[in-house]
Coordinates of C-alpha atoms in Angstrom, one line a residue:
M1 CA 137.4 59.9 145.1
V2 CA 139.4 59.3 148.2
A3 CA 137.4 58.8 151.4
N4 CA 138.4 58.9 155.0
D5 CA 138.3 55.1 155.1
D6 CA 140.8 55.0 152.3
I7 CA 143.2 57.3 154.3
Q8 CA 142.9 55.1 157.4
E9 CA 143.5 51.9 155.4
A10 CA 146.5 53.4 153.7
L11 CA 148.0 54.5 157.1
N12 CA 147.2 51.1 158.7
Q13 CA 149.1 49.4 155.9
Y14 CA 152.0 51.9 156.1
R15 CA 152.3 51.4 159.9
S16 CA 152.2 47.7 159.4
R17 CA 154.9 47.8 156.7
L18 CA 157.3 49.9 158.9
D19 CA 156.2 48.1 162.2
I20 CA 155.4 51.4 163.9
A21 CA 152.5 52.1 166.3
T22 CA 151.9 55.8 165.8
W23 CA 151.7 58.4 163.0
C24 CA 152.8 61.9 163.6
P25 CA 154.1 63.7 160.5
K26 CA 156.6 66.5 161.0
C27 CA 157.7 67.3 157.5
A28 CA 156.6 67.2 153.9
L29 CA 159.1 66.3 151.1
I30 CA 157.6 67.8 147.9
D31 CA 158.5 67.2 144.3
M32 CA 158.5 70.2 141.9
D33 CA 157.6 69.4 138.3
G34 CA 154.0 68.2 138.1
V35 CA 153.4 69.0 141.8
L36 CA 154.2 72.7 142.3
Y37 CA 154.3 73.6 138.6
D38 CA 152.3 72.3 135.7
S39 CA 155.6 72.0 133.8
M40 CA 155.8 68.5 132.6
P41 CA 154.1 69.1 129.2
R42 CA 156.8 71.8 128.5
H43 CA 159.6 69.4 129.6
A44 CA 158.3 66.6 127.4
R45 CA 158.1 68.9 124.4
A46 CA 161.6 70.1 125.0
W47 CA 163.0 66.6 125.4
K48 CA 161.1 65.5 122.3
R49 CA 162.4 68.4 120.2
M50 CA 166.0 67.8 121.3
T51 CA 165.9 64.0 120.7
D52 CA 164.3 64.5 117.3
E53 CA 167.3 66.6 116.3
I54 CA 169.7 63.8 117.1
G55 CA 167.7 61.1 115.4
M56 CA 165.9 59.4 118.3
S57 CA 162.3 58.5 117.6
C58 CA 160.9 59.1 121.1
R59 CA 157.3 59.6 121.9
E60 CA 156.5 62.7 123.9
E61 CA 154.5 60.7 126.5
E62 CA 157.5 58.6 127.4
F63 CA 159.2 61.5 129.1
F64 CA 156.5 61.6 131.8
L65 CA 157.8 58.2 132.8
Y66 CA 161.4 59.5 133.1
E67 CA 160.3 62.4 135.3
G68 CA 162.4 62.5 138.5
M69 CA 165.6 61.3 136.9
T70 CA 168.4 63.8 136.6
G71 CA 169.0 65.2 133.1
A72 CA 172.3 63.4 132.8
A73 CA 170.7 60.1 133.8
T74 CA 167.9 60.7 131.3
I75 CA 170.3 61.3 128.5
D76 CA 172.3 58.2 129.4
L77 CA 169.2 56.2 129.4
L78 CA 168.2 57.5 125.9
F79 CA 171.7 56.8 124.5
E80 CA 171.7 53.3 125.8
Q81 CA 168.2 52.7 124.3
Y82 CA 168.9 54.3 120.9
K83 CA 172.7 54.2 120.4
G84 CA 173.7 51.2 122.5
R85 CA 176.2 53.2 124.6
K86 CA 176.4 55.8 127.4
A87 CA 176.6 59.5 126.4
T88 CA 179.9 61.3 126.9
P89 CA 180.2 64.1 129.4
D90 CA 180.4 66.6 126.5
E91 CA 177.3 65.2 124.9
I92 CA 175.4 65.3 128.2
E93 CA 176.4 68.9 128.7
E94 CA 175.5 70.1 125.2
L95 CA 172.2 68.1 124.9
Y96 CA 170.9 69.2 128.3
R97 CA 171.8 72.8 127.5
R98 CA 169.7 72.5 124.3
K99 CA 166.8 70.9 126.2
T100 CA 166.9 73.7 128.8
L101 CA 166.9 76.3 126.1
Y102 CA 163.8 74.8 124.4
F103 CA 162.0 74.5 127.8
K104 CA 162.5 78.2 128.3
E105 CA 161.2 79.0 124.8
Y106 CA 157.9 77.2 125.6
G107 CA 156.4 79.9 127.7
E108 CA 156.0 81.1 131.3
R109 CA 155.8 78.8 134.3
I110 CA 152.3 77.7 135.3
L111 CA 151.6 77.1 139.0
M112 CA 149.8 73.8 139.7
P113 CA 146.2 74.5 140.8
G114 CA 145.8 73.6 144.5
A115 CA 149.6 73.6 145.3
D116 CA 149.4 76.9 147.2
K117 CA 146.6 75.6 149.4
M118 CA 148.5 72.3 150.0
L119 CA 151.6 74.3 151.2
N120 CA 149.5 76.6 153.3
I121 CA 148.0 73.6 155.1
F122 CA 151.4 72.0 155.7
T123 CA 152.6 75.3 157.2
K124 CA 149.4 75.7 159.3
Y125 CA 149.9 72.3 160.9
G126 CA 153.6 73.0 161.5
L127 CA 155.2 70.6 159.0
K128 CA 158.5 71.7 157.6
C129 CA 158.5 71.7 153.8
V130 CA 161.5 70.5 151.8
L131 CA 161.7 70.7 148.0
V132 CA 163.0 67.4 146.5
T133 CA 163.4 67.5 142.8
G134 CA 165.4 65.7 140.1
S135 CA 165.5 68.9 138.1
A136 CA 168.4 71.4 137.7
Q137 CA 166.1 73.8 135.8
S138 CA 167.1 77.1 137.3
S139 CA 164.2 79.0 135.8
L140 CA 161.9 77.1 138.1
L141 CA 164.2 76.5 141.1
D142 CA 165.0 80.2 141.3
A143 CA 161.3 81.1 141.2
I144 CA 160.1 78.9 144.1
Y145 CA 160.5 81.5 146.8
N146 CA 158.6 84.2 144.9
D147 CA 155.9 81.9 143.6
Y148 CA 155.3 80.2 147.0
P149 CA 156.4 82.8 149.6
G150 CA 157.1 81.4 153.0
A151 CA 156.6 77.8 152.1
F152 CA 160.2 76.8 152.0
E153 CA 162.9 78.1 154.3
P154 CA 166.2 79.0 152.6
G155 CA 168.3 75.9 152.0
M156 CA 165.4 73.5 152.3
R157 CA 165.7 71.9 148.9
V158 CA 167.4 69.0 147.2
C159 CA 167.9 69.1 143.4
A160 CA 169.9 67.2 140.8
R161 CA 173.1 69.0 141.7
D162 CA 172.9 67.7 145.3
V163 CA 172.8 64.0 144.8
R164 CA 174.9 61.2 143.2
H165 CA 171.9 59.1 142.5
G166 CA 168.6 60.6 141.2
K167 CA 165.1 59.1 141.5
P168 CA 164.1 56.2 141.7
H169 CA 167.1 55.8 144.0
P170 CA 166.0 56.9 147.5
E171 CA 169.0 59.3 148.0
P172 CA 167.0 62.5 147.1
Y173 CA 164.4 61.8 149.8
L174 CA 166.9 60.6 152.3
R175 CA 168.8 63.9 151.8
G176 CA 165.5 65.7 152.3
L177 CA 164.9 63.9 155.6
D178 CA 168.4 65.0 156.7
L179 CA 167.6 68.6 156.0
A180 CA 164.3 68.3 157.9
G181 CA 166.0 66.5 160.8
Q182 CA 163.3 63.8 160.8
P183 CA 163.1 60.0 160.4
P184 CA 161.1 58.5 157.4
H185 CA 158.1 57.7 159.5
A186 CA 157.6 61.4 160.3
A187 CA 157.5 62.5 156.6
I188 CA 154.9 62.8 153.8
V189 CA 156.3 62.6 150.3
V190 CA 154.2 64.3 147.6
E191 CA 154.9 63.0 144.1
N192 CA 153.3 62.7 140.7
A193 CA 155.7 60.4 138.8
P194 CA 156.4 56.7 139.0
L195 CA 160.2 57.1 139.6
G196 CA 159.6 59.7 142.3
V197 CA 157.0 57.5 144.0
E198 CA 159.4 54.6 143.9
A199 CA 162.1 56.8 145.5
G200 CA 159.7 58.0 148.2
H201 CA 158.6 54.4 148.9
R202 CA 162.2 53.1 149.1
S203 CA 163.1 55.9 151.5
G204 CA 160.5 54.6 154.0
C205 CA 158.3 57.7 153.9
F206 CA 154.5 57.7 153.6
T207 CA 154.2 58.5 149.9
V208 CA 151.3 60.1 148.1
G209 CA 151.0 59.8 144.4
I210 CA 148.9 62.5 142.6
T211 CA 147.7 62.1 139.1
T212 CA 148.4 65.5 137.6
G213 CA 149.5 64.1 134.2
P214 CA 148.9 61.2 131.8
V215 CA 150.4 58.5 134.1
P216 CA 147.5 56.3 135.3
A217 CA 146.8 55.9 139.0
D218 CA 147.5 52.2 138.9
V219 CA 151.1 52.9 137.7
L220 CA 151.6 55.1 140.8
R221 CA 150.2 52.4 143.0
Q222 CA 152.5 49.8 141.4
S223 CA 155.4 52.1 142.0
G224 CA 154.8 52.1 145.7
A225 CA 152.4 54.9 146.5
D226 CA 150.7 54.5 149.9
L227 CA 147.8 56.7 148.7
V228 CA 146.8 57.9 145.3
V229 CA 144.8 61.1 144.8
D230 CA 143.2 62.3 141.5
S231 CA 144.3 66.0 141.7
M232 CA 146.2 68.6 143.8
P233 CA 143.0 70.4 144.9
M234 CA 141.6 67.1 146.1
F235 CA 144.8 66.3 148.0
A236 CA 144.7 69.7 149.6
Q237 CA 141.1 69.1 150.7
L238 CA 141.9 65.8 152.4
L239 CA 145.3 66.8 153.8
P240 CA 144.1 67.9 157.3
E241 CA 142.5 64.5 157.7
L242 CA 145.7 62.8 156.7
I243 CA 147.9 64.9 159.0
N244 CA 145.6 64.4 162.0
S245 CA 145.0 60.6 161.5

């Protein structure tokens, strides 16, 4: 359970790390899978099914650790691990197409409990929300505006197609800062995956890691999370305290 003292200690350490005196967040840079949608189990099953078909003995759980990478980067990583080479552009296109097809087969999207309340609080306190995801999954990207009406202004998103370097590189979050028109010390990053947390940390933003999946809290801390919270509903509950600290 995160207490008010934990928030203050996290902010004190963050201010010390960036050598800043004040904290006044103006924007929220928010991941999609595992934060707005409870979609990672479907992604992991789809990746596992595709890799089984091409003779890679992956465990389903390992795909939670790759979350945040672009699809092309994930396929390259797998090819290097299992085949000792990078994938060709044709292999990347075909294998990601198959993975996307399997993801769609595994049912409807599920909104993450507590995400709507989190977004409402950000809006209430005047923080601009920017979607920052390593995904190119159109079935979710196209649904954001209907599922979370009013939370994201048109164009306020960064996805796999918008960057050269995916998470854990800071480029996605730096692009998000550009869209919001804010410096790193005026942003809150909301993430659930180690690579995304690392990207947020490297961008200089205050980064919150939320344990919405099987990745342990300690792994999120080791990846650079300034604050780790056990669930989205809990994060929404403590968010006013964080914004006003």
